[in-house]
Short mmCIF file of C-alpha atoms in Angstrom, two decimals:
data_model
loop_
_atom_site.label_atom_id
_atom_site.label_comp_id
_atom_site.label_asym_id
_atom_site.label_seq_id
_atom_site.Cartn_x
_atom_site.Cartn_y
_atom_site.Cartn_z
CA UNK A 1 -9.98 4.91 2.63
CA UNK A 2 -12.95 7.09 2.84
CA UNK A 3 -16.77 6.69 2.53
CA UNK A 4 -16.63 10.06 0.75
CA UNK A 5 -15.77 13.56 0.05
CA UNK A 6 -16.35 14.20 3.94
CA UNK A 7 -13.56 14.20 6.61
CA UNK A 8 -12.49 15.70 9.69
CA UNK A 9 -9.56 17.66 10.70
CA UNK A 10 -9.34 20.11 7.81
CA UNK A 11 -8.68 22.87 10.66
CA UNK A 12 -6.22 20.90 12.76
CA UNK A 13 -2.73 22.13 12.41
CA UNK A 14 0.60 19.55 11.94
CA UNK A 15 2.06 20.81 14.82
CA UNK A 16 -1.42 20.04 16.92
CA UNK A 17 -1.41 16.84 15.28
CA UNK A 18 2.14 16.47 15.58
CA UNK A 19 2.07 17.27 19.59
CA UNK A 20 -1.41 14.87 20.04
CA UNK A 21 0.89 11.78 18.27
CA UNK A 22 3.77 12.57 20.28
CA UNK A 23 1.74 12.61 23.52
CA UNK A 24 -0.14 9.60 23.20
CA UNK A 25 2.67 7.70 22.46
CA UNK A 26 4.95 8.98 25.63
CA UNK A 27 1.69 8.31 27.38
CA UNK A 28 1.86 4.67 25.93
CA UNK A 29 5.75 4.17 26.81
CA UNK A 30 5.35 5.21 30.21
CA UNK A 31 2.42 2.69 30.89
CA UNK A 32 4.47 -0.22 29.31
CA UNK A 33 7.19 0.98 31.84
CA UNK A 34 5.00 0.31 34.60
CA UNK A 35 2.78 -3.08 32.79
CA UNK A 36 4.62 -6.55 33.29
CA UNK A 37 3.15 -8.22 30.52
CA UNK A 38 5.26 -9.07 27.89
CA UNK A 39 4.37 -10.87 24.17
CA UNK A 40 6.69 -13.34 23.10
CA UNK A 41 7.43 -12.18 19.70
CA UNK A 42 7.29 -16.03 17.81
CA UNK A 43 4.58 -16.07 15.25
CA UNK A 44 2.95 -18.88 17.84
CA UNK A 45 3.64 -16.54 20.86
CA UNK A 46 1.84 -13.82 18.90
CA UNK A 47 -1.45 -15.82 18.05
CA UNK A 48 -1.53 -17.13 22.13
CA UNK A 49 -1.01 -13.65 23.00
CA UNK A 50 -3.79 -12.25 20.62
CA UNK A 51 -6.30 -14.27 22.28
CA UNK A 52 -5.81 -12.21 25.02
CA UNK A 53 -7.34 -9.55 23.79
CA UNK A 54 -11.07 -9.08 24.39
CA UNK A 55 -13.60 -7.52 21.56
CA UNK A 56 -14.37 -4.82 24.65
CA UNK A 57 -10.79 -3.87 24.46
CA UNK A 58 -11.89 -2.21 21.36
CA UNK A 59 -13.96 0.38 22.90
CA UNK A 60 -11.44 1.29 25.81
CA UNK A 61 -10.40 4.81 25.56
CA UNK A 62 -7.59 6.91 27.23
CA UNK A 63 -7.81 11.03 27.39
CA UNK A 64 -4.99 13.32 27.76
CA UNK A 65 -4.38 16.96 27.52
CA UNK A 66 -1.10 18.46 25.69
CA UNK A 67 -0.45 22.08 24.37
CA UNK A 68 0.62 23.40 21.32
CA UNK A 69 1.24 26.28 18.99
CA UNK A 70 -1.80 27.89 18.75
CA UNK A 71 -2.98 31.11 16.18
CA UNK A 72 -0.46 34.23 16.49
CA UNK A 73 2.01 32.59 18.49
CA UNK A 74 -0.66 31.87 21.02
CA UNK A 75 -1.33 28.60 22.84
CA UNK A 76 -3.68 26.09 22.01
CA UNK A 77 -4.98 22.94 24.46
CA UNK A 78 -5.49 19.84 22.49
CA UNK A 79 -7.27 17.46 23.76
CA UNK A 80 -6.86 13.49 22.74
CA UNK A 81 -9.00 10.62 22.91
CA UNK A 82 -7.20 7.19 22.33
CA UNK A 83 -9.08 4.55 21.11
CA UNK A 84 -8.48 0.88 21.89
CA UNK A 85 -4.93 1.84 23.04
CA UNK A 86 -4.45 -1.97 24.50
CA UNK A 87 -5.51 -3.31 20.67
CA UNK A 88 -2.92 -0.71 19.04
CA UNK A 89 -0.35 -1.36 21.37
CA UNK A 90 -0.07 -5.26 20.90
CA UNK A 91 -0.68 -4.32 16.78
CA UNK A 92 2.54 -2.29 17.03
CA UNK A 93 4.45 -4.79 19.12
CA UNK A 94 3.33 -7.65 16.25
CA UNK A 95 4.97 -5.42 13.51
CA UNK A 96 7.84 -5.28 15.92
CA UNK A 97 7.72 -1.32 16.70
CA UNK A 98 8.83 -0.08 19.99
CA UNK A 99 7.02 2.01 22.41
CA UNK A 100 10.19 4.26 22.33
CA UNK A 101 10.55 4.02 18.23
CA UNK A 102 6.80 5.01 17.91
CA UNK A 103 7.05 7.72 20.04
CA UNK A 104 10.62 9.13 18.60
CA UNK A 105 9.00 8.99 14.71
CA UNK A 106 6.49 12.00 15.79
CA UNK A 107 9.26 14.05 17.00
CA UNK A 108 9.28 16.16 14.01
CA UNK A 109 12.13 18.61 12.48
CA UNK A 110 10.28 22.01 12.11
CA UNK A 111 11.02 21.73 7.90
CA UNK A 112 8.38 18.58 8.14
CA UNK A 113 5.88 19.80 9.97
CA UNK A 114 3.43 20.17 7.27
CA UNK A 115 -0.03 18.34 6.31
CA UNK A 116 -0.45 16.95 2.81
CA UNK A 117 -3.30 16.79 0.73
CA UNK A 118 -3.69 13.49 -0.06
CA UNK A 119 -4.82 12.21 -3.96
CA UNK A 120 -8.04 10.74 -3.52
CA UNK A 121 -11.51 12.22 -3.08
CA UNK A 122 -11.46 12.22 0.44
CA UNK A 123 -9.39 15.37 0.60
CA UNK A 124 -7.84 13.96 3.65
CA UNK A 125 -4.68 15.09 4.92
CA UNK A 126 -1.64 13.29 5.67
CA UNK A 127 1.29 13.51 7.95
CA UNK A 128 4.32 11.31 7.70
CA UNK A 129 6.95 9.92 10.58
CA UNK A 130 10.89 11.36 11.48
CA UNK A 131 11.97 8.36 9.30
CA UNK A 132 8.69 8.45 6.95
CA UNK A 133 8.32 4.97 8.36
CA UNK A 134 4.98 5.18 9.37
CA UNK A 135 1.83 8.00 8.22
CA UNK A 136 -1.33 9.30 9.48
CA UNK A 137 -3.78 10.95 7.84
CA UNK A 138 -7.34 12.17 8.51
CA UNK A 139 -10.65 9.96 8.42
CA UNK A 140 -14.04 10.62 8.82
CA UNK A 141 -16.06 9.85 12.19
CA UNK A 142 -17.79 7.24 9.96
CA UNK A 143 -14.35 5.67 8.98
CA UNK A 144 -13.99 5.32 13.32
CA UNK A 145 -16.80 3.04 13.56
CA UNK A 146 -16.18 1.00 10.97
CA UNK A 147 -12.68 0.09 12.57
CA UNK A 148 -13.38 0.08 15.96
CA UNK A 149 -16.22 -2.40 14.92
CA UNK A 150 -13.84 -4.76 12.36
CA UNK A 151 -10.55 -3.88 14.91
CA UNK A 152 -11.04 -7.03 16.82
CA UNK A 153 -11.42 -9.50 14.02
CA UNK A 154 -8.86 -7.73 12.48
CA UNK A 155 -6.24 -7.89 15.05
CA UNK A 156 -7.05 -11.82 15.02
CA UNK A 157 -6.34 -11.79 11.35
CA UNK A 158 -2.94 -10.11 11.75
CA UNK A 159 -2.05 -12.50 14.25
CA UNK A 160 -2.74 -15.31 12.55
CA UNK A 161 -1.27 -14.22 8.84
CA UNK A 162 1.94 -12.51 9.57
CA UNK A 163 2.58 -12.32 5.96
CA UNK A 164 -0.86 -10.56 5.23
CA UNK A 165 -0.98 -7.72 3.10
CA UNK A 166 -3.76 -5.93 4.72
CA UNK A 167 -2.75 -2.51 5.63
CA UNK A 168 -0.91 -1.90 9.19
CA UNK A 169 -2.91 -0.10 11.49
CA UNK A 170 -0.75 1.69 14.73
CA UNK A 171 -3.21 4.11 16.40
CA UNK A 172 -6.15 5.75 15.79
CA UNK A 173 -7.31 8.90 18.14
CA UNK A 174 -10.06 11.74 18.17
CA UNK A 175 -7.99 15.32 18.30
CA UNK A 176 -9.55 18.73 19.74
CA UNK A 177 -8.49 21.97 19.59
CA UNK A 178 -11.52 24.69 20.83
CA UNK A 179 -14.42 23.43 18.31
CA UNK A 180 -11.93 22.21 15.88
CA UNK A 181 -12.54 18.27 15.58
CA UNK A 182 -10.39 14.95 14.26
CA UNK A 183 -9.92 11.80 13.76
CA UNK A 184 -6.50 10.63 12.89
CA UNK A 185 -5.52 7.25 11.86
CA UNK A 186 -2.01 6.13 12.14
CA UNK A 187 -0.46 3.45 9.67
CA UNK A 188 2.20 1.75 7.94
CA UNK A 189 3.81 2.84 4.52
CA UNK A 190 2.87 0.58 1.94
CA UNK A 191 6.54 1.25 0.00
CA UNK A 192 8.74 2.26 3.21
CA UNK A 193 11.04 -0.68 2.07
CA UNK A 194 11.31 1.05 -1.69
CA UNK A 195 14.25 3.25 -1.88
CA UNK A 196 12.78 4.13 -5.37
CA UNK A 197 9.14 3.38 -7.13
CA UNK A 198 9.33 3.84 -11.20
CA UNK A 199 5.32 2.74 -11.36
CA UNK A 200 2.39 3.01 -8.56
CA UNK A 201 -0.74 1.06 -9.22
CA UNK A 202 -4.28 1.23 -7.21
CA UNK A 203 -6.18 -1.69 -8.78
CA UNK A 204 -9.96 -2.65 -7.70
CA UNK A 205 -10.43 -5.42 -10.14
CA UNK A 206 -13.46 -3.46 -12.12
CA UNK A 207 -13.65 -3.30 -15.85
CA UNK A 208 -13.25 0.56 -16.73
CA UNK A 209 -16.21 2.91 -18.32
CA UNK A 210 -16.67 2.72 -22.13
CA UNK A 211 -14.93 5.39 -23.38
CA UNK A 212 -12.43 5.65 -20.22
CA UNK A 213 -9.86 3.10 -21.49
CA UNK A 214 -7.63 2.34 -24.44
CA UNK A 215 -4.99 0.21 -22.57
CA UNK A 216 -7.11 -2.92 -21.24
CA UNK A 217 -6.74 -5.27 -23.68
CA UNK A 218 -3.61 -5.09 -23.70
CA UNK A 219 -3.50 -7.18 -21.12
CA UNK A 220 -4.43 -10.11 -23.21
CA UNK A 221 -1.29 -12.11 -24.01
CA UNK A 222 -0.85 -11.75 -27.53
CA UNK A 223 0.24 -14.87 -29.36
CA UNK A 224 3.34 -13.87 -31.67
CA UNK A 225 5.23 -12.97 -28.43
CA UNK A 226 8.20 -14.96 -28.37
CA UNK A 227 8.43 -15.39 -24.41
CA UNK A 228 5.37 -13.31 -22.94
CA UNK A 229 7.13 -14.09 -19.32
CA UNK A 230 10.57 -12.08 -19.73
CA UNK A 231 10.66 -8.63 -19.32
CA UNK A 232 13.07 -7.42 -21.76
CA UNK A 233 13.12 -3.72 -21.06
CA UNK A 234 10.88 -1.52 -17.81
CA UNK A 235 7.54 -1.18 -19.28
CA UNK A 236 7.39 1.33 -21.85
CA UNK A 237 10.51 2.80 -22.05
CA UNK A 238 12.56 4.38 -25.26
CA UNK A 239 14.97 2.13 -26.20
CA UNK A 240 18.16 2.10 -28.27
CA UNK A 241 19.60 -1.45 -29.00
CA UNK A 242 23.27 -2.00 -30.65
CA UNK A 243 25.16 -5.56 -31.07
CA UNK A 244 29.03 -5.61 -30.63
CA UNK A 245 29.68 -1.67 -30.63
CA UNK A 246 27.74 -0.67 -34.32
CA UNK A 247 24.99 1.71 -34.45
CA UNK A 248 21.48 1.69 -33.88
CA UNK A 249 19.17 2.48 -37.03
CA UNK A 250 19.19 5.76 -36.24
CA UNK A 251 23.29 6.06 -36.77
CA UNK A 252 23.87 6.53 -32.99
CA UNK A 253 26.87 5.12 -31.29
CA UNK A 254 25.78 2.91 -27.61
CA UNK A 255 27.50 0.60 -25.80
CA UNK A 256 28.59 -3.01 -27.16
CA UNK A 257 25.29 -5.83 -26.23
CA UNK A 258 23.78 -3.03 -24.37
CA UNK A 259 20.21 -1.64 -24.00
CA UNK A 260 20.05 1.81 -22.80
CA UNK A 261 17.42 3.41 -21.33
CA UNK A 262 17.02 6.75 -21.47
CA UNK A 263 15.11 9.11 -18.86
CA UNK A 264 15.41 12.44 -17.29
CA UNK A 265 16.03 13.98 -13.80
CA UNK A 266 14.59 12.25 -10.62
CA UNK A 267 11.59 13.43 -8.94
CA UNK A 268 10.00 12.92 -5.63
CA UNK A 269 6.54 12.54 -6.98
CA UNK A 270 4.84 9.24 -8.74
CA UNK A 271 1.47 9.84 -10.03
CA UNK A 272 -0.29 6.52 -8.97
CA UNK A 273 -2.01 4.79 -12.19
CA UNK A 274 -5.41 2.71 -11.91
CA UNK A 275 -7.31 -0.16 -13.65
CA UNK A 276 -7.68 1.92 -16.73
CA UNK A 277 -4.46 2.63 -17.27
CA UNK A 278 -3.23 -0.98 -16.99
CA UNK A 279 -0.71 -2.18 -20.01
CA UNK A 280 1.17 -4.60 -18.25
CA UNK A 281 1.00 -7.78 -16.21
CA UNK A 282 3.41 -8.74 -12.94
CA UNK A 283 5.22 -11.99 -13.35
CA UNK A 284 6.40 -13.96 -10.77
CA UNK A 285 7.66 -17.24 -10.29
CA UNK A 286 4.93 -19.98 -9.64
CA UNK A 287 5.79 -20.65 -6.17
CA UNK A 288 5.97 -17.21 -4.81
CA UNK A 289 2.49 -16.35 -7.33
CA UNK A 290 0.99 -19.25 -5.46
CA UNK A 291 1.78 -18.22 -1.86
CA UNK A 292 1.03 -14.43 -2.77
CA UNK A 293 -2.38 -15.12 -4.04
CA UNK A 294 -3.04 -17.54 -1.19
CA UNK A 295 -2.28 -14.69 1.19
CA UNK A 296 -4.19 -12.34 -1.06
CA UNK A 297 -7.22 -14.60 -0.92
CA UNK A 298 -7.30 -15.02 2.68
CA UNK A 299 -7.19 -11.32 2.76
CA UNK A 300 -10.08 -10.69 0.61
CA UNK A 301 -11.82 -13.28 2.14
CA UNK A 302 -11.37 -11.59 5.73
CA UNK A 303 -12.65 -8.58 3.94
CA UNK A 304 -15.60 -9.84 2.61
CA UNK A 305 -16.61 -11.77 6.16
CA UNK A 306 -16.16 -8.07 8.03
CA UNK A 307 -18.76 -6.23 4.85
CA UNK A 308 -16.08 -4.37 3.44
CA UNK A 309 -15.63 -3.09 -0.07
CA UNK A 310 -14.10 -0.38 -2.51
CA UNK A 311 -10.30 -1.05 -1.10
CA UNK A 312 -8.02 -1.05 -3.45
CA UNK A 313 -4.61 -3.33 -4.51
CA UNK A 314 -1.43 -1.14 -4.14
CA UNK A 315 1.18 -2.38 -6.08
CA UNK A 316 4.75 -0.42 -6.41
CA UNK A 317 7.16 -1.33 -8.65
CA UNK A 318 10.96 -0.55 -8.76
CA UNK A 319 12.88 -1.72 -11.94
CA UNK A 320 16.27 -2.95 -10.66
CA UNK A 321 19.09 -1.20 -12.43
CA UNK A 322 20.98 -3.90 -13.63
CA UNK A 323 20.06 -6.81 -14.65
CA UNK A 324 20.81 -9.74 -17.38
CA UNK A 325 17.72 -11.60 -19.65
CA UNK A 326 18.24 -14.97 -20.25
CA UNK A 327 19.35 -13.82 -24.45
CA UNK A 328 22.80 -12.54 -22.60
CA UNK A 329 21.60 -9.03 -23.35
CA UNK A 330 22.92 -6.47 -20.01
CA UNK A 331 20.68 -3.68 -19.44
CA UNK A 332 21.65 -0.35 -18.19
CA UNK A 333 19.08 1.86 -16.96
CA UNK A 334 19.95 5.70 -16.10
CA UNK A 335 17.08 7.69 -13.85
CA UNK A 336 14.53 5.09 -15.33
CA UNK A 337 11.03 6.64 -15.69
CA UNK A 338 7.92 5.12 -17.41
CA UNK A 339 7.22 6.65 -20.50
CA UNK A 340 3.88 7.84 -22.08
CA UNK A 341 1.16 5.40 -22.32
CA UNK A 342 0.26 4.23 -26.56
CA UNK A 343 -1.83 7.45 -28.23
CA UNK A 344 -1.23 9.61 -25.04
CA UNK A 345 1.06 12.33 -23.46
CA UNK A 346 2.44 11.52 -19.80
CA UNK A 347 2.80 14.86 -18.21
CA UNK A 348 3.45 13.02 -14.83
CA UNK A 349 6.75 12.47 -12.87
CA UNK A 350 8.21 9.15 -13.90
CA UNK A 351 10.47 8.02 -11.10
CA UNK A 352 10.04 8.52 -7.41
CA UNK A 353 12.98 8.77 -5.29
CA UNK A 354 12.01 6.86 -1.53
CA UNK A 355 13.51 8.51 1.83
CA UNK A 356 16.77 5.82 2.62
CA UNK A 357 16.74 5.70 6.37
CA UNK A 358 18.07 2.46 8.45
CA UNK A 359 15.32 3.54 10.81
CA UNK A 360 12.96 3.71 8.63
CA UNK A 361 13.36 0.19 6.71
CA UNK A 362 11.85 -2.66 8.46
CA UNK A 363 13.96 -5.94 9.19
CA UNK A 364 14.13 -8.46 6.59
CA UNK A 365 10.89 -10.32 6.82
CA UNK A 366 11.60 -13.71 7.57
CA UNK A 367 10.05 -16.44 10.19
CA UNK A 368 12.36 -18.26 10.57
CA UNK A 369 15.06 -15.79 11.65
CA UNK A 370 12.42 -13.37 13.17
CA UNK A 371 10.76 -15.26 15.06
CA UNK A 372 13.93 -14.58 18.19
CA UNK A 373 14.14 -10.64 17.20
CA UNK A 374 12.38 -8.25 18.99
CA UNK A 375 12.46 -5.67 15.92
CA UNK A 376 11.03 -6.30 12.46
CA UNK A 377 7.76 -7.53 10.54
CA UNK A 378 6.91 -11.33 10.59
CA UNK A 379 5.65 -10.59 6.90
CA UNK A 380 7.44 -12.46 4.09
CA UNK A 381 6.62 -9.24 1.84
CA UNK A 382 7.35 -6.54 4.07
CA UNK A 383 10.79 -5.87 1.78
CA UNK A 384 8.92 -6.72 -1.52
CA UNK A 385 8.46 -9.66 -3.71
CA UNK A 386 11.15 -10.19 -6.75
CA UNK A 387 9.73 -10.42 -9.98
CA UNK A 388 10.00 -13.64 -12.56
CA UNK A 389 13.73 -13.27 -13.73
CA UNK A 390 14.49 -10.48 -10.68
CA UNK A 391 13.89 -7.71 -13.50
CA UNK A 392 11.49 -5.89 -10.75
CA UNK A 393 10.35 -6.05 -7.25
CA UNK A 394 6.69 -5.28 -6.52
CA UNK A 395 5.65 -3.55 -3.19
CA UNK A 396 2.07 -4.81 -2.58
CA UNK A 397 -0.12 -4.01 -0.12
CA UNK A 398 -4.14 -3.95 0.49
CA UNK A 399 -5.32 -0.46 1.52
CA UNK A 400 -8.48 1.95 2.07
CA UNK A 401 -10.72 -1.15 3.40
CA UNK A 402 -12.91 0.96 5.98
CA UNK A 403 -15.89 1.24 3.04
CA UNK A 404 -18.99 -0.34 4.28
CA UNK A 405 -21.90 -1.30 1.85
CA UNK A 406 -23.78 1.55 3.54
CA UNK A 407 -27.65 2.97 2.34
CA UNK A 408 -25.38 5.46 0.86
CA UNK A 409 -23.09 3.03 -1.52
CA UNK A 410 -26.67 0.87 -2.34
CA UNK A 411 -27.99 3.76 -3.63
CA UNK A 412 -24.84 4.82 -5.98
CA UNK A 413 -25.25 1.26 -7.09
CA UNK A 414 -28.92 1.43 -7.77
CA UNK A 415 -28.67 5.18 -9.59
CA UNK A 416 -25.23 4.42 -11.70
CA UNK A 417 -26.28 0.84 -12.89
CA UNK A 418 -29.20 2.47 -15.10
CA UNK A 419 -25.86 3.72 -16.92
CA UNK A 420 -23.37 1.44 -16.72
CA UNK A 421 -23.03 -2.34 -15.86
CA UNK A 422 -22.05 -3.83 -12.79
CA UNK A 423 -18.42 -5.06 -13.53
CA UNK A 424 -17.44 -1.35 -14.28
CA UNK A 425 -18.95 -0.38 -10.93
CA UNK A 426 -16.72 0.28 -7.18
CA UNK A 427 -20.06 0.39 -5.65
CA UNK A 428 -20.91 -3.46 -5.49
CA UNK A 429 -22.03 -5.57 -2.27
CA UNK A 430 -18.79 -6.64 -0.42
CA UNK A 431 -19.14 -10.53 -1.91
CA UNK A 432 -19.03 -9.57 -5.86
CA UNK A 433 -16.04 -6.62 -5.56
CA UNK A 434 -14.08 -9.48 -3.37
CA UNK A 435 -14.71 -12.59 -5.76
CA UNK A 436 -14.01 -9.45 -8.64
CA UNK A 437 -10.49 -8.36 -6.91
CA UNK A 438 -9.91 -12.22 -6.88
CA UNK A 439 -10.39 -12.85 -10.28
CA UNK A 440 -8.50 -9.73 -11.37
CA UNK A 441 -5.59 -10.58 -8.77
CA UNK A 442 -5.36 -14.20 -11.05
CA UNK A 443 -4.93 -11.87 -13.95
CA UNK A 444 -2.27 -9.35 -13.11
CA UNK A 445 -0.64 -11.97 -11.40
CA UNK A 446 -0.42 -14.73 -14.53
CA UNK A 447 0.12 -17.84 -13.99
CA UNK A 448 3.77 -19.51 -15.68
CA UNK A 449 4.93 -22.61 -16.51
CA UNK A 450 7.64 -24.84 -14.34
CA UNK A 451 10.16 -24.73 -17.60
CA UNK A 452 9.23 -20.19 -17.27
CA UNK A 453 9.96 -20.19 -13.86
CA UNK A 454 13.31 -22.72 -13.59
CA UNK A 455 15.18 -20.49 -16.07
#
């Protein structure tokens, strides 16, 4: 998310964390016990309700005390500052989480009471829900302002595009133990409908380094293809092929008309690929391409308006085990992981078992029947988005958008573009990396024809 290496929190312990989410939201369900004011969860009772909420909501704060472990089994005050509480209360309620849900998830087991180190360059840590439905992780103070500034426009967005895929925010408080300082932003899990992932993807849209890539092009269709929009096998895999129980060239027996793919144990890690890894494309059928990317450019477009750059496109993907192309071939896939990309050894995991817990999947995202629940995301991808043919379902969401085009970022973009050009560049005025991410989201997303997407 971050605007750099620097964070906050590095000192903070989960259970201090733990206790300050738990608090705030008891804190939360006890003031909705007492506040008459209800929201009308219809996606038209939503947007009335949202223009109840005032841009000086935004800079409301609630504090609270709480204890917690402390060093050598002493005990430790932490204080909390809750920002905007009225904002992140209604975002919660839109996404159709409870008061009483919200505050259950942070009632860790002692065995998960631990802080991860995230991936990226932030070095910011992470802490994940009871039902790993929902995350925080720490931010920078910088990271604060930005939101707090964007948070009403934001919430207006949400309200308006229940099917956005901008990132879910929940809550987002200042923690402090003695001089100990951070800020801890709550959100939603990008895959928390994924039960497994077999490919993770953070995409900007730029054109990687000279020197950094061999895989781009490959992205060009390439002509002798016979149908460039079936999928015939997961991306990459080793494949043995037989017809009518015979053997493969290599004299081993398979099943009759099957394709088997071969992979090895499960893991519970996914390394998460980028732009210059890219080898593939992500078909769907031309109606649900069309609404995605009209979501997607709404999105971007919000994102651009509110000066915000270097987020990034997370796309999942889950190859479903069983599955029939349309030359009659069945495929069976057994612990499916991507293999090595061409000229180079994969040493990471290639399949990523997801948590499966009823409370932690979110109802079927549908309008029409959600719009009488009082439980479940509006959004129309909030359980993914079937592939062309139903050979995959992509998990898509927008994420780390708190990056301003601060002094700092003008002057990366001034010192780096005496060495490389501006397309290869995450450092780019908030305009040019949203028109880029556009342009790119046309690519990955290709276009098909009606007779493609009928069969």
């Amino acid at each position: 998310m971050g605007q750099g290496a620097a964070t906050s929190g590095q000192g903070l312990t989960a259970l201090q964390v733990a206790a300050a989410l738990k608090a705030a939201a008891e804190a939360k369900v006890k003031r909705s016990a007492d506040a008459s004011t209800a929201i009308r969860r219809t996606a038209s009772g939503i947007e009335a309700y949202a223009k109840n909420i005032q841009p000086e909501d935004c800079h409301q704060t609630l504090e609270l005390t709480v204890s917690a472990p402390g060093e050598a089994g002493s005990t430790a005050s932490v204080h909390v500052t809750e920002y905007a509480p009225a904002v992140f209360s209604f975002l919660r309620r839109v996404e159709g989480v409870s008061e009483e849900r919200f505050a259950q998830e942070w009632s860790l087991p002692e065995d998960r009471l631990k802080m991860e180190l995230g991936e990226g360059r932030s070095q910011a840590l992470f802490l994940k829900s009871k039902a790993m439905a929902f995350m925080c992780k720490t931010i920078a103070e910088e990271e604060v302002h930005v939101l707090l500034q964007v948070l009403w426009e934001y919430t207006q967005h949400i309200a308006a595009n229940p099917s956005s895929l901008l990132m879910r925010f929940y809550l987002l408080m200042k923690v402090s133990v003695q001089e100990e300082v951070g800020y801890i932003l709550c959100f939603n899990d990008v895959f928390g409908a994924a039960s497994v992932l077999h490919e993770k993807w953070d995409i900007k849209g730029r054109i990687p380094k000279p020197g950094k890539y061999l895989y781009y092009p490959h992205l060009i269709r390439r002509a002798y293809e016979p149908d460039p929009y079936l999928i015939e096998t997961p991306h990459n895999m080793d494949v043995v092929v037989t017809t009518n129980g015979g053997k493969d060239t290599a004299g081993e027996k398979v099943m009759n008309d099957t394709v088997v793919v071969k992979g090895a144990e499960d893991t519970m890690k996914l390394s998460t690929l980028h732009d210059k890894d890219l080898t593939r494309l992500f078909w769907l059928p031309q109606e649900t391409r069309r609404r995605l990317l009209k979501q997607l450019f709404s999105d971007y477009d919000f994102l651009m308006k509110a000066g915000l750059m270097d987020y990034s496109l997370l796309i999942g993907v889950a190859y479903n085990e069983t599955k029939t192309s349309r030359s009659g071939k069945r495929y069976v896939i057994e612990n499916m992981k991507m293999a090595s990309l061409p000229g180079e050894r994969n040493k990471s995991p290639q399949a990523e078992r997801r948590p499966s817990s009823p409370e932690g999947k979110t109802a079927k995202g549908d309008l029409a029947d959600a719009s009488t629940s009082e439980t479940g995301s509006f959004s129309e991808y909030v359980n993914g988005v079937h592939s062309l043919n139903d050979q995959e379902t992509y998990y898509i969401g927008i994420i780390d958008m708190l990056t301003t085009y601060s002094a700092k970022k003008k002057a990366a973009n001034f010192f780096k573009s005496f060495l490389w050009e501006q397309d290869t560049l995450s450092t780019i005025p908030p305009n040019k990396y949203g028109k880029r991410v556009m342009s790119f989201s046309k690519l990955i997303f290709p276009e098909v024809d009606d007779e493609a997407s009928a069969n």
